[in-house]
PDB file of C-alpha atoms and ligand atoms in Angstrom:
ATOM      1  CA  MET P 178      -0.250  -0.215   0.008  1.00 73.00           C
ATOM      2  CA  VAL P 179       1.407   3.319  -1.086  1.00 72.00           C
ATOM      3  CA  ASP P 180       0.047   5.908   1.266  1.00 94.00           C
ATOM      4  CA  ALA P 181      -3.069   5.630   3.716  1.00 96.00           C
ATOM      5  CA  SER P 182      -4.832   8.801   2.724  1.00 96.00           C
ATOM      6  CA  GLU P 183      -4.068   7.988  -1.087  1.00 97.00           C
ATOM      7  CA  PHE P 184      -5.448   4.675  -0.546  1.00 97.00           C
ATOM      8  CA  ILE P 185      -8.775   6.175   0.665  1.00 98.00           C
ATOM      9  CA  ASP P 186      -9.216   8.493  -2.285  1.00 97.00           C
ATOM     10  CA  GLU P 187      -8.685   6.109  -4.591  1.00 98.00           C
ATOM     11  CA  ALA P 188     -10.822   3.466  -2.669  1.00 98.00           C
ATOM     12  CA  VAL P 189     -13.650   5.843  -2.508  1.00 98.00           C
ATOM     13  CA  GLU P 190     -13.493   6.587  -6.171  1.00 98.00           C
ATOM     14  CA  GLU P 191     -13.497   3.060  -7.123  1.00 98.00           C
ATOM     15  CA  ILE P 192     -16.431   2.209  -4.958  1.00 98.00           C
ATOM     16  CA  ARG P 193     -18.404   5.056  -6.382  1.00 98.00           C
ATOM     17  CA  GLU P 194     -17.570   3.948 -10.027  1.00 97.00           C
ATOM     18  CA  GLN P 195     -18.349   0.341  -9.352  1.00 97.00           C
ATOM     19  CA  ILE P 196     -21.923   0.704  -7.737  1.00 97.00           C
ATOM     20  CA  GLY P 197     -23.058   3.902  -9.440  1.00 97.00           C
ATOM     21  CA  ASP P 198     -26.706   4.516  -8.654  1.00 97.00           C
ATOM     22  CA  ALA P 199     -27.575   1.064  -7.471  1.00 97.00           C
ATOM     23  CA  ASN P 200     -27.893  -0.221  -3.748  1.00 98.00           C
ATOM     24  CA  ALA P 201     -25.392  -2.231  -1.771  1.00 98.00           C
ATOM     25  CA  VAL P 202     -25.236  -4.100   1.388  1.00 97.00           C
ATOM     26  CA  ILE P 203     -22.235  -5.042   4.080  1.00 97.00           C
ATOM     27  CA  ALA P 204     -22.372  -7.386   6.786  1.00 94.00           C
ATOM     28  CA  LEU P 205     -20.693  -5.402   9.718  1.00 94.00           C
ATOM     29  CA  SER P 206     -19.019  -7.765  12.595  1.00 91.00           C
ATOM     30  CA  GLY P 207     -17.419  -5.146  14.424  1.00 90.00           C
ATOM     31  CA  GLY P 208     -13.978  -6.011  13.316  1.00 91.00           C
ATOM     32  CA  VAL P 209     -11.559  -3.544  11.476  1.00 93.00           C
ATOM     33  CA  ASP P 210     -11.820  -4.868   7.985  1.00 94.00           C
ATOM     34  CA  SER P 211     -15.381  -4.799   7.754  1.00 94.00           C
ATOM     35  CA  SER P 212     -15.721  -1.362   9.702  1.00 96.00           C
ATOM     36  CA  VAL P 213     -13.358   0.085   7.145  1.00 97.00           C
ATOM     37  CA  ALA P 214     -15.014  -1.355   4.162  1.00 98.00           C
ATOM     38  CA  ALA P 215     -18.152  -0.071   5.228  1.00 97.00           C
ATOM     39  CA  THR P 216     -16.727   3.471   6.179  1.00 97.00           C
ATOM     40  CA  LEU P 217     -15.088   3.727   2.747  1.00 98.00           C
ATOM     41  CA  ALA P 218     -18.201   2.569   1.086  1.00 98.00           C
ATOM     42  CA  TYR P 219     -20.449   4.952   3.077  1.00 97.00           C
ATOM     43  CA  GLU P 220     -18.257   7.631   2.118  1.00 97.00           C
ATOM     44  CA  ALA P 221     -18.586   6.728  -1.638  1.00 98.00           C
ATOM     45  CA  VAL P 222     -22.215   6.009  -1.794  1.00 98.00           C
ATOM     46  CA  GLY P 223     -23.973   7.193   1.555  1.00 97.00           C
ATOM     47  CA  ASP P 224     -27.447   5.566   2.197  1.00 97.00           C
ATOM     48  CA  GLN P 225     -27.265   3.736  -0.786  1.00 98.00           C
ATOM     49  CA  LEU P 226     -25.282   1.298   1.407  1.00 98.00           C
ATOM     50  CA  THR P 227     -27.172  -0.616   3.951  1.00 98.00           C
ATOM     51  CA  PRO P 228     -24.676  -1.892   6.780  1.00 97.00           C
ATOM     52  CA  VAL P 229     -26.027  -5.179   8.428  1.00 97.00           C
ATOM     53  CA  TYR P 230     -25.083  -6.360  11.598  1.00 97.00           C
ATOM     54  CA  VAL P 231     -26.343  -9.526  12.756  1.00 96.00           C
ATOM     55  CA  ASP P 232     -26.177 -10.437  16.346  1.00 97.00           C
ATOM     56  CA  THR P 233     -25.760 -14.077  16.319  1.00 97.00           C
ATOM     57  CA  GLY P 234     -25.238 -14.575  20.032  1.00 97.00           C
ATOM     58  CA  LEU P 235     -21.796 -15.612  19.526  1.00 97.00           C
ATOM     59  CA  MET P 236     -20.371 -12.128  19.604  1.00 96.00           C
ATOM     60  CA  ARG P 237     -17.997 -10.353  21.950  1.00 95.00           C
ATOM     61  CA  LYS P 238     -19.271  -8.949  24.991  1.00 96.00           C
ATOM     62  CA  GLY P 239     -21.214  -5.349  24.499  1.00 94.00           C
ATOM     63  CA  GLU P 240     -20.761  -5.580  20.648  1.00 94.00           C
ATOM     64  CA  THR P 241     -24.080  -4.887  19.684  1.00 94.00           C
ATOM     65  CA  GLN P 242     -24.172  -1.766  21.880  1.00 94.00           C
ATOM     66  CA  GLY P 243     -21.035  -0.809  20.477  1.00 92.00           C
ATOM     67  CA  ILE P 244     -21.870  -1.289  16.876  1.00 93.00           C
ATOM     68  CA  ARG P 245     -25.054   1.010  17.568  1.00 94.00           C
ATOM     69  CA  GLU P 246     -22.855   3.723  18.955  1.00 92.00           C
ATOM     70  CA  THR P 247     -20.041   3.788  16.483  1.00 92.00           C
ATOM     71  CA  PHE P 248     -21.808   3.336  13.253  1.00 94.00           C
ATOM     72  CA  ASP P 249     -24.654   5.905  14.558  1.00 92.00           C
ATOM     73  CA  PHE P 250     -23.733   8.257  11.660  1.00 92.00           C
ATOM     74  CA  MET P 251     -25.155   5.797   9.172  1.00 95.00           C
ATOM     75  CA  ASP P 252     -28.900   6.281   8.973  1.00 94.00           C
ATOM     76  CA  SER P 253     -29.368   3.018   7.058  1.00 96.00           C
ATOM     77  CA  LEU P 254     -27.536   0.833   9.550  1.00 97.00           C
ATOM     78  CA  ARG P 255     -29.780  -2.367  10.460  1.00 97.00           C
ATOM     79  CA  ILE P 256     -29.292  -4.329  13.382  1.00 97.00           C
ATOM     80  CA  VAL P 257     -30.727  -8.164  13.407  1.00 97.00           C
ATOM     81  CA  ASP P 258     -31.198 -10.432  16.339  1.00 97.00           C
ATOM     82  CA  ALA P 259     -30.661 -13.467  15.385  1.00 97.00           C
ATOM     83  CA  THR P 260     -29.629 -15.209  18.522  1.00 98.00           C
ATOM     84  CA  ASP P 261     -32.393 -17.676  18.901  1.00 98.00           C
ATOM     85  CA  ARG P 262     -32.091 -19.287  15.618  1.00 97.00           C
ATOM     86  CA  TYR P 263     -28.320 -19.690  16.018  1.00 98.00           C
ATOM     87  CA  PHE P 264     -28.398 -21.654  18.808  1.00 98.00           C
ATOM     88  CA  ASP P 265     -31.258 -23.737  17.517  1.00 98.00           C
ATOM     89  CA  ALA P 266     -29.310 -24.361  14.361  1.00 98.00           C
ATOM     90  CA  LEU P 267     -26.247 -25.573  16.449  1.00 98.00           C
ATOM     91  CA  GLU P 268     -27.875 -27.774  18.748  1.00 98.00           C
ATOM     92  CA  GLY P 269     -25.983 -31.117  18.205  1.00 98.00           C
ATOM     93  CA  VAL P 270     -23.603 -29.844  15.992  1.00 98.00           C
ATOM     94  CA  ILE P 271     -20.175 -31.043  17.072  1.00 97.00           C
ATOM     95  CA  ASP P 272     -17.846 -31.251  14.149  1.00 96.00           C
ATOM     96  CA  PRO P 273     -15.834 -27.904  13.352  1.00 95.00           C
ATOM     97  CA  GLU P 274     -16.391 -27.599  10.076  1.00 94.00           C
ATOM     98  CA  GLU P 275     -19.998 -28.409  10.387  1.00 95.00           C
ATOM     99  CA  LYS P 276     -20.503 -25.618  12.791  1.00 96.00           C
ATOM    100  CA  ARG P 277     -19.009 -23.378  10.511  1.00 94.00           C
ATOM    101  CA  ALA P 278     -21.294 -24.581   7.495  1.00 93.00           C
ATOM    102  CA  VAL P 279     -24.162 -24.018  10.050  1.00 95.00           C
ATOM    103  CA  ILE P 280     -23.180 -20.885  11.051  1.00 95.00           C
ATOM    104  CA  GLY P 281     -22.615 -19.874   7.290  1.00 92.00           C
ATOM    105  CA  GLU P 282     -25.805 -21.016   6.215  1.00 93.00           C
ATOM    106  CA  GLU P 283     -27.892 -19.076   8.835  1.00 95.00           C
ATOM    107  CA  PHE P 284     -25.722 -15.989   8.241  1.00 93.00           C
ATOM    108  CA  ILE P 285     -26.807 -16.231   4.581  1.00 91.00           C
ATOM    109  CA  ARG P 286     -30.429 -16.775   5.181  1.00 92.00           C
ATOM    110  CA  VAL P 287     -30.434 -13.598   7.464  1.00 94.00           C
ATOM    111  CA  PHE P 288     -28.344 -11.523   5.240  1.00 93.00           C
ATOM    112  CA  GLU P 289     -30.263 -12.475   1.874  1.00 92.00           C
ATOM    113  CA  ARG P 290     -33.554 -11.633   3.310  1.00 95.00           C
ATOM    114  CA  GLU P 291     -32.158  -8.112   4.384  1.00 95.00           C
ATOM    115  CA  ALA P 292     -30.369  -7.604   0.860  1.00 95.00           C
ATOM    116  CA  ARG P 293     -33.734  -8.461  -0.990  1.00 94.00           C
ATOM    117  CA  ASP P 294     -35.501  -6.119   1.204  1.00 96.00           C
ATOM    118  CA  VAL P 295     -33.411  -3.092   0.302  1.00 96.00           C
ATOM    119  CA  ASP P 296     -32.930  -4.167  -3.198  1.00 96.00           C
ATOM    120  CA  ALA P 297     -29.193  -4.638  -3.226  1.00 96.00           C
ATOM    121  CA  ASP P 298     -27.371  -5.219  -6.347  1.00 96.00           C
ATOM    122  CA  TYR P 299     -23.884  -5.149  -4.733  1.00 96.00           C
ATOM    123  CA  LEU P 300     -21.999  -6.657  -1.864  1.00 95.00           C
ATOM    124  CA  VAL P 301     -19.427  -5.082  -0.322  1.00 96.00           C
ATOM    125  CA  GLN P 302     -17.021  -7.153   1.752  1.00 95.00           C
ATOM    126  CA  GLY P 303     -14.141  -6.346   4.248  1.00 94.00           C
ATOM    127  CA  THR P 304     -11.784  -9.386   2.788  1.00 92.00           C
ATOM    128  CA  ILE P 305      -8.359  -8.917   3.276  1.00 92.00           C
ATOM    129  CA  TYR P 306      -5.437 -10.513   1.685  1.00 91.00           C
ATOM    130  CA  PRO P 307      -4.787 -13.224   3.881  1.00 84.00           C
ATOM    131  CA  ASP P 308      -8.233 -14.416   4.252  1.00 83.00           C
ATOM    132  CA  ARG P 309      -8.140 -14.834   0.421  1.00 82.00           C
ATOM    133  CA  ILE P 310      -4.669 -16.920   0.807  1.00 79.00           C
ATOM    134  CA  GLU P 311      -6.220 -19.285   3.289  1.00 68.00           C
ATOM    135  CA  SER P 312      -9.387 -19.654   1.535  1.00 65.00           C
ATOM    136  CA  GLU P 313      -7.249 -20.825  -1.689  1.00 65.00           C
ATOM    137  CA  GLY P 314      -5.341 -22.869   0.462  1.00 58.00           C
ATOM    138  CA  ASN P 315      -8.761 -24.342   1.985  1.00 52.00           C
ATOM    139  CA  ILE P 316      -6.860 -24.469   5.537  1.00 51.00           C
ATOM    140  CA  LYS P 317     -10.374 -23.650   7.234  1.00 52.00           C
ATOM    141  CA  SER P 318     -13.402 -22.704   5.229  1.00 52.00           C
ATOM    142  CA  HIS P 319     -13.781 -18.767   6.213  1.00 51.00           C
ATOM    143  CA  HIS P 320     -17.381 -18.070   5.836  1.00 47.00           C
ATOM    144  CA  ASN P 321     -16.704 -14.257   5.380  1.00 53.00           C
ATOM    145  CA  VAL P 322     -15.397 -15.293   2.171  1.00 46.00           C
ATOM    146  CA  GLY P 323     -16.977 -18.248   0.702  1.00 51.00           C
ATOM    147  CA  GLY P 324     -20.685 -18.793   0.552  1.00 59.00           C
ATOM    148  CA  LEU P 325     -22.394 -15.406   0.561  1.00 65.00           C
ATOM    149  CA  PRO P 326     -21.671 -14.207  -3.348  1.00 65.00           C
ATOM    150  CA  GLU P 327     -22.658 -17.351  -4.608  1.00 70.00           C
ATOM    151  CA  ALA P 328     -25.815 -17.844  -2.453  1.00 68.00           C
ATOM    152  CA  VAL P 329     -27.052 -14.573  -3.339  1.00 73.00           C
ATOM    153  CA  ASP P 330     -27.658 -13.288  -6.780  1.00 80.00           C
ATOM    154  CA  PHE P 331     -25.684 -10.057  -6.559  1.00 91.00           C
ATOM    155  CA  ASP P 332     -24.360  -7.956  -9.733  1.00 91.00           C
ATOM    156  CA  GLY P 333     -21.087  -7.543  -8.228  1.00 93.00           C
ATOM    157  CA  ILE P 334     -18.678  -7.903  -5.175  1.00 94.00           C
ATOM    158  CA  VAL P 335     -16.917  -4.786  -3.892  1.00 96.00           C
ATOM    159  CA  GLU P 336     -13.785  -5.732  -1.958  1.00 96.00           C
ATOM    160  CA  PRO P 337     -12.015  -2.299  -1.251  1.00 97.00           C
ATOM    161  CA  VAL P 338      -9.465  -3.876   1.358  1.00 97.00           C
ATOM    162  CA  ARG P 339      -8.600  -7.137  -0.640  1.00 96.00           C
ATOM    163  CA  ASP P 340      -5.036  -6.470  -1.360  1.00 96.00           C
ATOM    164  CA  LEU P 341      -4.092  -5.030   2.230  1.00 96.00           C
ATOM    165  CA  TYR P 342      -2.689  -6.946   5.242  1.00 92.00           C
ATOM    166  CA  LYS P 343      -4.125  -6.314   8.769  1.00 89.00           C
ATOM    167  CA  ASP P 344      -1.649  -3.870   9.787  1.00 91.00           C
ATOM    168  CA  GLU P 345      -2.546  -1.687   6.440  1.00 96.00           C
ATOM    169  CA  VAL P 346      -5.944  -1.942   7.222  1.00 96.00           C
ATOM    170  CA  ARG P 347      -5.439  -0.542  10.844  1.00 94.00           C
ATOM    171  CA  GLU P 348      -3.374   2.415   9.224  1.00 96.00           C
ATOM    172  CA  VAL P 349      -6.245   3.077   6.855  1.00 97.00           C
ATOM    173  CA  ALA P 350      -8.843   2.841   9.983  1.00 96.00           C
ATOM    174  CA  ARG P 351      -6.834   5.375  11.759  1.00 96.00           C
ATOM    175  CA  GLU P 352      -6.699   7.876   8.794  1.00 96.00           C
ATOM    176  CA  LEU P 353     -10.466   7.322   8.468  1.00 95.00           C
ATOM    177  CA  GLY P 354     -10.677   8.510  12.111  1.00 94.00           C
ATOM    178  CA  LEU P 355     -12.213   5.490  12.984  1.00 93.00           C
ATOM    179  CA  GLU P 356     -11.964   4.906  17.172  1.00 90.00           C
ATOM    180  CA  GLU P 357      -9.304   3.259  18.665  1.00 89.00           C
ATOM    181  CA  VAL P 358     -11.358   0.547  19.806  1.00 87.00           C
ATOM    182  CA  ILE P 359     -11.808  -0.529  16.322  1.00 90.00           C
ATOM    183  CA  SER P 360      -8.631   0.305  14.387  1.00 90.00           C
ATOM    184  CA  GLU P 361      -6.614  -1.339  17.209  1.00 88.00           C
ATOM    185  CA  ARG P 362      -8.819  -4.280  17.755  1.00 88.00           C
ATOM    186  CA  MET P 363      -7.930  -7.899  17.796  1.00 90.00           C
ATOM    187  CA  PRO P 364      -9.339  -9.891  14.874  1.00 87.00           C
ATOM    188  CA  PHE P 365     -12.262 -11.798  15.923  1.00 92.00           C
ATOM    189  CA  PRO P 366     -13.302 -15.020  13.806  1.00 91.00           C
ATOM    190  CA  GLY P 367     -16.226 -15.004  11.457  1.00 88.00           C
ATOM    191  CA  PRO P 368     -17.913 -17.897  13.292  1.00 94.00           C
ATOM    192  CA  GLY P 369     -17.364 -15.791  16.729  1.00 95.00           C
ATOM    193  CA  LEU P 370     -17.205 -17.830  19.972  1.00 98.00           C
ATOM    194  CA  ALA P 371     -18.552 -20.957  18.195  1.00 97.00           C
ATOM    195  CA  VAL P 372     -14.775 -21.425  17.252  1.00 97.00           C
ATOM    196  CA  ARG P 373     -13.832 -20.679  20.879  1.00 98.00           C
ATOM    197  CA  VAL P 374     -16.069 -23.580  22.622  1.00 98.00           C
ATOM    198  CA  VAL P 375     -15.024 -26.874  21.662  1.00 98.00           C
ATOM    199  CA  GLY P 376     -17.885 -29.306  20.956  1.00 98.00           C
ATOM    200  CA  GLU P 377     -21.395 -28.513  21.025  1.00 98.00           C
ATOM    201  CA  VAL P 378     -22.139 -24.733  21.225  1.00 98.00           C
ATOM    202  CA  THR P 379     -24.802 -24.035  23.913  1.00 98.00           C
ATOM    203  CA  ARG P 380     -25.847 -20.463  25.259  1.00 98.00           C
ATOM    204  CA  GLU P 381     -24.036 -21.432  28.632  1.00 98.00           C
ATOM    205  CA  LYS P 382     -20.610 -22.287  26.928  1.00 98.00           C
ATOM    206  CA  ALA P 383     -20.869 -19.270  24.803  1.00 98.00           C
ATOM    207  CA  GLU P 384     -21.511 -17.159  27.570  1.00 98.00           C
ATOM    208  CA  VAL P 385     -18.678 -18.622  29.600  1.00 98.00           C
ATOM    209  CA  ALA P 386     -16.058 -17.989  26.608  1.00 98.00           C
ATOM    210  CA  ARG P 387     -17.446 -14.620  25.957  1.00 98.00           C
ATOM    211  CA  GLU P 388     -16.849 -13.467  29.684  1.00 98.00           C
ATOM    212  CA  ALA P 389     -13.504 -15.069  29.620  1.00 98.00           C
ATOM    213  CA  CYS P 390     -12.562 -13.106  26.365  1.00 98.00           C
ATOM    214  CA  HIS P 391     -13.635  -9.952  27.864  1.00 97.00           C
ATOM    215  CA  VAL P 392     -11.371 -10.838  30.967  1.00 98.00           C
ATOM    216  CA  VAL P 393      -8.528 -11.825  28.772  1.00 98.00           C
ATOM    217  CA  GLU P 394      -8.707  -8.908  26.542  1.00 96.00           C
ATOM    218  CA  GLU P 395      -8.900  -6.472  29.294  1.00 96.00           C
ATOM    219  CA  GLU P 396      -5.789  -8.036  31.283  1.00 98.00           C
ATOM    220  CA  LEU P 397      -3.570  -8.682  28.427  1.00 98.00           C
ATOM    221  CA  GLU P 398      -3.958  -5.426  26.640  1.00 96.00           C
ATOM    222  CA  GLU P 399      -0.247  -4.173  27.893  1.00 96.00           C
ATOM    223  CA  TYR P 400       1.109  -7.299  25.788  1.00 97.00           C
ATOM    224  CA  GLU P 401      -0.245  -5.938  22.533  1.00 95.00           C
ATOM    225  CA  PRO P 402      -1.282  -9.628  21.522  1.00 97.00           C
ATOM    226  CA  TRP P 403      -2.427 -10.181  17.893  1.00 95.00           C
ATOM    227  CA  GLN P 404      -5.148 -12.169  19.416  1.00 97.00           C
ATOM    228  CA  ALA P 405      -5.908 -13.026  22.964  1.00 98.00           C
ATOM    229  CA  PHE P 406      -9.077 -14.894  24.310  1.00 98.00           C
ATOM    230  CA  GLY P 407     -10.401 -17.419  26.440  1.00 98.00           C
ATOM    231  CA  ALA P 408     -11.958 -20.834  24.939  1.00 98.00           C
ATOM    232  CA  VAL P 409     -14.111 -23.356  26.718  1.00 98.00           C
ATOM    233  CA  ILE P 410     -12.399 -26.750  25.919  1.00 98.00           C
ATOM    234  CA  GLY P 411     -14.131 -29.244  28.170  1.00 98.00           C
ATOM    235  CA  LYS P 412     -14.926 -30.149  31.555  1.00 98.00           C
ATOM    236  CA  ALA P 413     -13.108 -30.991  34.580  1.00 98.00           C
ATOM    237  CA  THR P 414     -13.261 -31.548  38.369  1.00 97.00           C
ATOM    238  CA  GLY P 415     -12.980 -28.745  40.765  1.00 95.00           C
ATOM    239  CA  VAL P 416     -13.888 -27.535  44.332  1.00 94.00           C
ATOM    240  CA  LYS P 417     -15.957 -24.589  45.182  1.00 87.00           C
ATOM    241  CA  GLY P 418     -16.540 -24.068  48.704  1.00 86.00           C
ATOM    242  CA  ASP P 419     -17.242 -27.254  50.339  1.00 90.00           C
ATOM    243  CA  ASN P 420     -18.164 -29.142  47.183  1.00 90.00           C
ATOM    244  CA  ARG P 421     -16.683 -31.035  44.254  1.00 93.00           C
ATOM    245  CA  VAL P 422     -17.919 -29.551  41.009  1.00 93.00           C
ATOM    246  CA  HIS P 423     -17.589 -30.863  37.539  1.00 96.00           C
ATOM    247  CA  GLY P 424     -17.326 -27.573  35.849  1.00 97.00           C
ATOM    248  CA  TRP P 425     -15.952 -25.833  32.568  1.00 98.00           C
ATOM    249  CA  VAL P 426     -12.160 -25.811  31.456  1.00 98.00           C
ATOM    250  CA  VAL P 427     -11.208 -22.419  29.931  1.00 98.00           C
ATOM    251  CA  ALA P 428      -8.003 -22.223  28.173  1.00 98.00           C
ATOM    252  CA  ILE P 429      -6.197 -18.778  27.662  1.00 98.00           C
ATOM    253  CA  ARG P 430      -4.534 -18.079  24.491  1.00 98.00           C
ATOM    254  CA  SER P 431      -2.269 -15.167  23.774  1.00 98.00           C
ATOM    255  CA  VAL P 432      -0.348 -15.025  20.468  1.00 98.00           C
ATOM    256  CA  GLU P 433       1.840 -12.825  18.217  1.00 98.00           C
ATOM    257  CA  SER P 434       1.529 -12.859  14.544  1.00 95.00           C
ATOM    258  CA  ARG P 435       1.447 -10.647  11.618  1.00 86.00           C
ATOM    259  CA  ASP P 436      -1.208 -12.088   9.661  1.00 81.00           C
ATOM    260  CA  GLY P 437      -2.703 -14.897  11.572  1.00 89.00           C
ATOM    261  CA  MET P 438      -0.854 -17.254   9.000  1.00 90.00           C
ATOM    262  CA  THR P 439       1.823 -18.601  11.774  1.00 96.00           C
ATOM    263  CA  ALA P 440       1.703 -17.322  15.478  1.00 98.00           C
ATOM    264  CA  ARG P 441       3.718 -17.670  18.451  1.00 98.00           C
ATOM    265  CA  ALA P 442       2.510 -17.993  22.111  1.00 98.00           C
ATOM    266  CA  GLN P 443       3.267 -15.154  24.190  1.00 98.00           C
ATOM    267  CA  GLU P 444       5.063 -15.553  27.495  1.00 98.00           C
ATOM    268  CA  ILE P 445       2.931 -14.057  30.112  1.00 98.00           C
ATOM    269  CA  ASP P 446       4.046 -13.091  33.839  1.00 98.00           C
ATOM    270  CA  TRP P 447       2.738 -15.428  36.274  1.00 98.00           C
ATOM    271  CA  GLU P 448       0.882 -12.918  38.226  1.00 98.00           C
ATOM    272  CA  THR P 449      -1.271 -11.576  35.433  1.00 98.00           C
ATOM    273  CA  LEU P 450      -2.158 -15.181  34.627  1.00 98.00           C
ATOM    274  CA  GLN P 451      -3.136 -15.656  38.247  1.00 98.00           C
ATOM    275  CA  ARG P 452      -5.345 -12.619  37.850  1.00 98.00           C
ATOM    276  CA  ILE P 453      -6.662 -13.809  34.993  1.00 98.00           C
ATOM    277  CA  GLN P 454      -7.656 -17.242  36.691  1.00 98.00           C
ATOM    278  CA  SER P 455      -8.890 -15.554  39.555  1.00 98.00           C
ATOM    279  CA  ARG P 456     -11.401 -13.334  37.888  1.00 98.00           C
ATOM    280  CA  ILE P 457     -12.627 -15.938  35.447  1.00 98.00           C
ATOM    281  CA  THR P 458     -13.182 -18.634  38.365  1.00 96.00           C
ATOM    282  CA  GLY P 459     -14.432 -16.054  40.859  1.00 95.00           C
ATOM    283  CA  GLU P 460     -17.068 -14.542  38.195  1.00 92.00           C
ATOM    284  CA  ASN P 461     -18.309 -18.032  37.056  1.00 92.00           C
ATOM    285  CA  GLU P 462     -18.849 -20.934  39.471  1.00 89.00           C
ATOM    286  CA  ASN P 463     -19.202 -23.372  36.997  1.00 94.00           C
ATOM    287  CA  VAL P 464     -15.566 -22.899  35.815  1.00 97.00           C
ATOM    288  CA  ALA P 465     -13.325 -25.322  37.457  1.00 97.00           C
ATOM    289  CA  ARG P 466     -10.103 -24.682  35.794  1.00 97.00           C
ATOM    290  CA  VAL P 467      -8.226 -22.069  33.861  1.00 98.00           C
ATOM    291  CA  VAL P 468      -5.206 -23.328  31.737  1.00 98.00           C
ATOM    292  CA  TYR P 469      -2.763 -21.338  29.552  1.00 98.00           C
ATOM    293  CA  ASP P 470      -1.778 -22.591  26.000  1.00 98.00           C
ATOM    294  CA  VAL P 471       1.837 -22.455  25.142  1.00 98.00           C
ATOM    295  CA  THR P 472       1.421 -23.833  21.656  1.00 98.00           C
ATOM    296  CA  HIS P 473       2.718 -21.954  18.846  1.00 98.00           C
ATOM    297  CA  LYS P 474       0.926 -21.923  15.047  1.00 98.00           C
ATOM    298  CA  PRO P 475       2.249 -24.412  13.658  1.00 98.00           C
ATOM    299  CA  PRO P 476       1.560 -27.179  15.341  1.00 98.00           C
ATOM    300  CA  ALA P 477      -1.644 -25.690  16.690  1.00 98.00           C
ATOM    301  CA  THR P 478      -4.120 -23.379  15.081  1.00 97.00           C
ATOM    302  CA  ILE P 479      -4.917 -19.920  16.768  1.00 98.00           C
ATOM    303  CA  GLU P 480      -8.619 -20.969  17.191  1.00 98.00           C
ATOM    304  CA  TYR P 481      -9.749 -24.106  18.709  1.00 98.00           C
ATOM    305  CA  GLU P 482     -11.673 -25.233  16.196  1.00 96.00           C
TER     306      GLU P 482
HETATM  307  P1  XMP M  92      -6.506 -20.228  12.830  1.00 60.55           P
HETATM  308  O1  XMP M  92      -7.282 -20.570  13.923  1.00 60.55           O
HETATM  309  O2  XMP M  92      -6.913 -20.807  11.393  1.00 60.55           O
HETATM  310  O3  XMP M  92      -7.083 -18.882  12.622  1.00 60.55           O
HETATM  311  O4  XMP M  92      -5.171 -20.257  12.998  1.00 60.55           O
HETATM  312  C1  XMP M  92      -6.579 -17.952  11.802  1.00 60.55           C
HETATM  313  C2  XMP M  92      -7.243 -16.546  12.153  1.00 60.55           C
HETATM  314  O5  XMP M  92      -8.099 -16.594  11.441  1.00 60.55           O
HETATM  315  C3  XMP M  92      -9.223 -16.292  12.150  1.00 60.55           C
HETATM  316  N1  XMP M  92     -10.249 -17.476  11.926  1.00 60.55           N
HETATM  317  C4  XMP M  92     -11.232 -17.297  11.166  1.00 60.55           C
HETATM  318  N2  XMP M  92     -12.105 -16.068  10.488  1.00 60.55           N
HETATM  319  N3  XMP M  92     -13.915 -17.482   9.976  1.00 60.55           N
HETATM  320  C5  XMP M  92     -13.067 -16.033   9.864  1.00 60.55           C
HETATM  321  O6  XMP M  92     -13.444 -14.977   9.262  1.00 60.55           O
HETATM  322  C6  XMP M  92     -13.335 -18.309  10.481  1.00 60.55           C
HETATM  323  O7  XMP M  92     -13.857 -19.428  10.189  1.00 60.55           O
HETATM  324  C7  XMP M  92     -12.038 -18.538  11.145  1.00 60.55           C
HETATM  325  N4  XMP M  92     -11.315 -19.400  11.770  1.00 60.55           N
HETATM  326  C8  XMP M  92     -10.164 -18.728  12.538  1.00 60.55           C
HETATM  327  C9  XMP M  92      -8.716 -16.612  13.628  1.00 60.55           C
HETATM  328  O8  XMP M  92      -9.089 -16.001  14.586  1.00 60.55           O
HETATM  329  C10 XMP M  92      -7.321 -16.058  13.415  1.00 60.55           C
HETATM  330  O9  XMP M  92      -7.159 -14.596  13.438  1.00 60.55           O
END
């Protein structure tokens, strides 16, 4: 990328040419990629763009309210509560790739309805360069890339940040004046907390993962990780008060990376790890154990599923 402000001018111009007088939609996830793509497209075509945020029940803590506030300036913003249908669809689903497929399918259904409703001809996406590489290599099916364009009959796909790496997208976000909470934000996977819950995704497990992610993000901010989160990886025995409990095991992961394709587990000091442990087990009586994941990628992946 040459220079962020030059990039913005060119991208806005290009989007305007591509979309013309038509209508467009974009799925907002709260992440920096879709936020930048949406802001560029909104600058280009204004309310011809409808940004759609789907609350899947698998989002970060406070996300829906955050989106409402950050994108308040977009009059066309739509917020859809699809929590119930996601948990229904995920009932009994254990295989990681099947989970992704179910989530992708639900997403398409919800999004398609919104796209038809506003007569959208164009789909704007926040796809970045590494997404395309991983999708081509089929390491994991990334639902923010695959599925949607084929399933809904759009005249065209607009991907204004398709050639950028994450650090370049952040530079553009800063130049666009997006708040720090967005521009400096860790990546969050398209399937959300579903890939931070091993096995079946239930409301309870999603809630444990959501709270753990929140605690970890707060406590590890100074380490400036590429990603840091908590995941529910199983059950184990613990003691709470006078009782033995069979509670959740939460794994903490914090990694450094440039593009997510490889990653190194971070060295975190003991006191910080203990503080995280005590907050997570203290806030939820059904969490029996907290462990720290020391595995790099490869051989592990960043997420658990
Ligand atoms: P893994 O776990 O494969 O993750 O090492 C690499 C990066 O991609 C994110 N990730 C996903 N993003 N849909 C997404 O949009 C997905 O299905 C998905 N799986 C993983 C992950 O958070 C990390 O940044």
